[in-house]
GROMACS .gro file of N, CA and C in nm:
model
  249
    1MET      N    1  13.592  13.812  -4.492
    1MET     CA    2  13.498  13.834  -4.385
    1MET      C    3  13.543  13.953  -4.305
    2THR      N    4  13.454  14.039  -4.268
    2THR     CA    5  13.488  14.155  -4.187
    2THR      C    6  13.443  14.131  -4.045
    3PHE      N    7  13.510  14.198  -3.955
    3PHE     CA    8  13.480  14.186  -3.814
    3PHE      C    9  13.423  14.317  -3.764
    4ALA      N   10  13.337  14.311  -3.667
    4ALA     CA   11  13.281  14.431  -3.605
    4ALA      C   12  13.375  14.477  -3.495
    5PHE      N   13  13.423  14.599  -3.507
    5PHE     CA   14  13.512  14.654  -3.407
    5PHE      C   15  13.431  14.735  -3.307
    6PRO      N   16  13.482  14.749  -3.185
    6PRO     CA   17  13.410  14.831  -3.089
    6PRO      C   18  13.390  14.973  -3.143
    7GLN      N   19  13.274  15.029  -3.122
    7GLN     CA   20  13.242  15.160  -3.177
    7GLN      C   21  13.324  15.272  -3.114
    8HIS      N   22  13.375  15.252  -2.994
    8HIS     CA   23  13.451  15.358  -2.929
    8HIS      C   24  13.591  15.374  -2.988
    9LEU      N   25  13.638  15.280  -3.069
    9LEU     CA   26  13.768  15.294  -3.133
    9LEU      C   27  13.758  15.389  -3.252
   10ASP      N   28  13.853  15.479  -3.260
   10ASP     CA   29  13.857  15.573  -3.371
   10ASP      C   30  13.881  15.496  -3.501
   11SER      N   31  13.811  15.534  -3.609
   11SER     CA   32  13.822  15.462  -3.735
   11SER      C   33  13.964  15.469  -3.791
   12ASN      N   34  14.038  15.577  -3.764
   12ASN     CA   35  14.178  15.586  -3.809
   12ASN      C   36  14.264  15.481  -3.741
   13LEU      N   37  14.237  15.454  -3.613
   13LEU     CA   38  14.311  15.350  -3.543
   13LEU      C   39  14.280  15.213  -3.602
   14ARG      N   40  14.153  15.188  -3.634
   14ARG     CA   41  14.117  15.060  -3.692
   14ARG      C   42  14.187  15.039  -3.825
   15ARG      N   43  14.184  15.141  -3.911
   15ARG     CA   44  14.250  15.129  -4.042
   15ARG      C   45  14.400  15.113  -4.027
   16ARG      N   46  14.458  15.180  -3.930
   16ARG     CA   47  14.603  15.179  -3.915
   16ARG      C   48  14.655  15.049  -3.855
   17TYR      N   49  14.583  14.991  -3.759
   17TYR     CA   50  14.638  14.880  -3.684
   17TYR      C   51  14.586  14.742  -3.723
   18VAL      N   52  14.469  14.731  -3.776
   18VAL     CA   53  14.421  14.599  -3.817
   18VAL      C   54  14.432  14.592  -3.969
   19VAL      N   55  14.536  14.524  -4.015
   19VAL     CA   56  14.568  14.520  -4.156
   19VAL      C   57  14.497  14.403  -4.223
   20SER      N   58  14.513  14.287  -4.169
   20SER     CA   59  14.451  14.168  -4.225
   20SER      C   60  14.445  14.061  -4.116
   21GLY      N   61  14.392  13.947  -4.152
   21GLY     CA   62  14.385  13.839  -4.056
   21GLY      C   63  14.320  13.718  -4.119
   22TYR      N   64  14.305  13.616  -4.041
   22TYR     CA   65  14.239  13.496  -4.092
   22TYR      C   66  14.172  13.419  -3.980
   23ILE      N   67  14.066  13.352  -4.017
   23ILE     CA   68  13.992  13.267  -3.924
   23ILE      C   69  14.060  13.131  -3.921
   24PHE      N   70  14.091  13.083  -3.802
   24PHE     CA   71  14.155  12.951  -3.793
   24PHE      C   72  14.064  12.844  -3.735
   25ASP      N   73  13.951  12.884  -3.679
   25ASP     CA   74  13.856  12.784  -3.629
   25ASP      C   75  13.719  12.849  -3.613
   26ILE      N   76  13.617  12.768  -3.619
   26ILE     CA   77  13.480  12.812  -3.599
   26ILE      C   78  13.425  12.735  -3.481
   27TYR      N   79  13.371  12.807  -3.383
   27TYR     CA   80  13.316  12.739  -3.266
   27TYR      C   81  13.172  12.696  -3.290
   28ASP      N   82  13.089  12.792  -3.328
   28ASP     CA   83  12.950  12.760  -3.361
   28ASP      C   84  12.904  12.857  -3.469
   29GLY      N   85  12.777  12.877  -3.486
   29GLY     CA   86  12.727  12.956  -3.597
   29GLY      C   87  12.748  13.106  -3.586
   30ASP      N   88  12.792  13.153  -3.468
   30ASP     CA   89  12.815  13.297  -3.454
   30ASP      C   90  12.945  13.332  -3.383
   31THR      N   91  13.033  13.235  -3.361
   31THR     CA   92  13.159  13.259  -3.292
   31THR      C   93  13.274  13.199  -3.372
   32VAL      N   94  13.378  13.281  -3.396
   32VAL     CA   95  13.495  13.234  -3.469
   32VAL      C   96  13.621  13.269  -3.388
   33TYR      N   97  13.726  13.193  -3.412
   33TYR     CA   98  13.858  13.221  -3.357
   33TYR      C   99  13.945  13.268  -3.472
   34TYR      N  100  14.018  13.376  -3.451
   34TYR     CA  101  14.096  13.432  -3.561
   34TYR      C  102  14.228  13.490  -3.512
   35HIS      N  103  14.319  13.511  -3.607
   35HIS     CA  104  14.445  13.583  -3.585
   35HIS      C  105  14.435  13.712  -3.665
   36ALA      N  106  14.467  13.824  -3.605
   36ALA     CA  107  14.461  13.953  -3.675
   36ALA      C  108  14.602  14.009  -3.686
   37SER      N  109  14.640  14.046  -3.806
   37SER     CA  110  14.769  14.109  -3.828
   37SER      C  111  14.760  14.256  -3.788
   38LEU      N  112  14.856  14.300  -3.708
   38LEU     CA  113  14.861  14.439  -3.667
   38LEU      C  114  14.963  14.518  -3.748
   39GLY      N  115  15.026  14.451  -3.843
   39GLY     CA  116  15.131  14.515  -3.923
   39GLY      C  117  15.266  14.501  -3.855
   40TYR      N  118  15.370  14.528  -3.930
   40TYR     CA  119  15.507  14.522  -3.878
   40TYR      C  120  15.537  14.388  -3.810
   41SER      N  121  15.489  14.280  -3.869
   41SER     CA  122  15.510  14.143  -3.818
   41SER      C  123  15.453  14.121  -3.678
   42GLN      N  124  15.354  14.197  -3.639
   42GLN     CA  125  15.290  14.181  -3.510
   42GLN      C  126  15.151  14.122  -3.531
   43TRP      N  127  15.115  14.024  -3.447
   43TRP     CA  128  14.987  13.957  -3.459
   43TRP      C  129  14.913  13.959  -3.327
   44ALA      N  130  14.784  13.977  -3.334
   44ALA     CA  131  14.696  13.955  -3.220
   44ALA      C  132  14.640  13.815  -3.241
   45ALA      N  133  14.706  13.717  -3.182
   45ALA     CA  134  14.673  13.577  -3.207
   45ALA      C  135  14.565  13.528  -3.111
   46PHE      N  136  14.493  13.426  -3.156
   46PHE     CA  137  14.394  13.356  -3.075
   46PHE      C  138  14.286  13.450  -3.022
   47GLN      N  139  14.230  13.532  -3.109
   47GLN     CA  140  14.122  13.622  -3.073
   47GLN      C  141  13.988  13.550  -3.093
   48VAL      N  142  13.890  13.590  -3.017
   48VAL     CA  143  13.756  13.534  -3.030
   48VAL      C  144  13.666  13.645  -3.084
   49GLY      N  145  13.594  13.614  -3.190
   49GLY     CA  146  13.504  13.713  -3.248
   49GLY      C  147  13.363  13.659  -3.257
   50ARG      N  148  13.268  13.743  -3.224
   50ARG     CA  149  13.127  13.708  -3.239
   50ARG      C  150  13.072  13.790  -3.353
   51LEU      N  151  12.992  13.728  -3.436
   51LEU     CA  152  12.934  13.797  -3.550
   51LEU      C  153  12.820  13.886  -3.503
   52ARG      N  154  12.824  14.010  -3.545
   52ARG     CA  155  12.726  14.108  -3.500
   52ARG      C  156  12.588  14.076  -3.557
   53ASP      N  157  12.486  14.091  -3.475
   53ASP     CA  158  12.346  14.072  -3.512
   53ASP      C  159  12.313  13.930  -3.556
   54ILE      N  160  12.393  13.833  -3.516
   54ILE     CA  161  12.368  13.692  -3.545
   54ILE      C  162  12.348  13.621  -3.411
   55ASP      N  163  12.240  13.547  -3.398
   55ASP     CA  164  12.215  13.470  -3.277
   55ASP      C  165  12.187  13.326  -3.319
   56ALA      N  166  12.294  13.250  -3.333
   56ALA     CA  167  12.284  13.111  -3.376
   56ALA      C  168  12.272  13.020  -3.254
   57PRO      N  169  12.216  12.901  -3.272
   57PRO     CA  170  12.209  12.804  -3.161
   57PRO      C  171  12.349  12.767  -3.112
   58GLU      N  172  12.360  12.742  -2.985
   58GLU     CA  173  12.488  12.710  -2.924
   58GLU      C  174  12.520  12.561  -2.935
   59ILE      N  175  12.648  12.529  -2.928
   59ILE     CA  176  12.695  12.390  -2.935
   59ILE      C  177  12.684  12.321  -2.798
   60ARG      N  178  12.713  12.394  -2.691
   60ARG     CA  179  12.727  12.332  -2.560
   60ARG      C  180  12.603  12.272  -2.498
   61PRO      N  181  12.491  12.340  -2.483
   61PRO     CA  182  12.379  12.269  -2.420
   61PRO      C  183  12.337  12.150  -2.506
   62LEU      N  184  12.319  12.039  -2.445
   62LEU     CA  185  12.284  11.918  -2.519
   62LEU      C  186  12.156  11.936  -2.600
   63ALA      N  187  12.066  12.017  -2.549
   63ALA     CA  188  11.937  12.036  -2.617
   63ALA      C  189  11.952  12.106  -2.753
   64THR      N  190  12.053  12.191  -2.768
   64THR     CA  191  12.070  12.264  -2.895
   64THR      C  192  12.193  12.221  -2.973
   65ARG      N  193  12.255  12.111  -2.934
   65ARG     CA  194  12.379  12.068  -2.997
   65ARG      C  195  12.361  12.038  -3.146
   66LYS      N  196  12.255  11.970  -3.184
   66LYS     CA  197  12.233  11.936  -3.325
   66LYS      C  198  12.210  12.063  -3.409
   67ALA      N  199  12.129  12.155  -3.358
   67ALA     CA  200  12.105  12.282  -3.429
   67ALA      C  201  12.232  12.367  -3.433
   68GLY      N  202  12.310  12.365  -3.325
   68GLY     CA  203  12.436  12.439  -3.323
   68GLY      C  204  12.536  12.386  -3.424
   69ALA      N  205  12.542  12.254  -3.438
   69ALA     CA  206  12.631  12.194  -3.537
   69ALA      C  207  12.588  12.230  -3.679
   70ALA      N  208  12.458  12.234  -3.703
   70ALA     CA  209  12.408  12.274  -3.835
   70ALA      C  210  12.441  12.420  -3.864
   71ALA      N  211  12.430  12.507  -3.762
   71ALA     CA  212  12.465  12.648  -3.780
   71ALA      C  213  12.615  12.664  -3.806
   72LYS      N  214  12.696  12.585  -3.738
   72LYS     CA  215  12.842  12.588  -3.759
   72LYS      C  216  12.875  12.545  -3.902
   73ASP      N  217  12.812  12.440  -3.950
   73ASP     CA  218  12.835  12.394  -4.087
   73ASP      C  219  12.793  12.500  -4.189
   74ALA      N  220  12.681  12.568  -4.163
   74ALA     CA  221  12.634  12.672  -4.254
   74ALA      C  222  12.732  12.790  -4.257
   75LEU      N  223  12.785  12.829  -4.142
   75LEU     CA  224  12.883  12.937  -4.137
   75LEU      C  225  13.011  12.896  -4.209
   76TYR      N  226  13.054  12.772  -4.190
   76TYR     CA  227  13.174  12.723  -4.259
   76TYR      C  228  13.156  12.728  -4.411
   77ARG      N  229  13.040  12.685  -4.459
   77ARG     CA  230  13.015  12.689  -4.603
   77ARG      C  231  13.011  12.832  -4.656
   78MET      N  232  12.954  12.923  -4.578
   78MET     CA  233  12.946  13.062  -4.619
   78MET      C  234  13.087  13.124  -4.625
   79ILE      N  235  13.170  13.095  -4.527
   79ILE     CA  236  13.307  13.147  -4.525
   79ILE      C  237  13.386  13.091  -4.644
   80ARG      N  238  13.373  12.963  -4.669
   80ARG     CA  239  13.444  12.902  -4.783
   80ARG      C  240  13.399  12.963  -4.914
   81LYS      N  241  13.272  13.000  -4.924
   81LYS     CA  242  13.219  13.053  -5.049
   81LYS      C  243  13.259  13.199  -5.070
   82TYR      N  244  13.256  13.281  -4.966
   82TYR     CA  245  13.273  13.425  -4.982
   82TYR      C  246  13.407  13.481  -4.936
   83ALA      N  247  13.482  13.408  -4.857
   83ALA     CA  248  13.608  13.464  -4.806
   83ALA      C  249  13.725  13.425  -4.894
   0.00000   0.00000   0.00000
């Protein structure tokens, strides 16, 4: 899975400093928690990432909790299949 980096960061900096990482938890259908390796045994741990151009139902409001849980399950299945 790829993450969307801020556009103001130079692409050379992105290639140089973000080597790899992994998702350790999924909050809902468009928010993940991940650890990013910065290389040289340095980690940016406990980062929050939102998927670009995805607007999934949220978990927190009671009115959308069921739809948010379904979106979370769909994202989990997609990550397991493609990552």
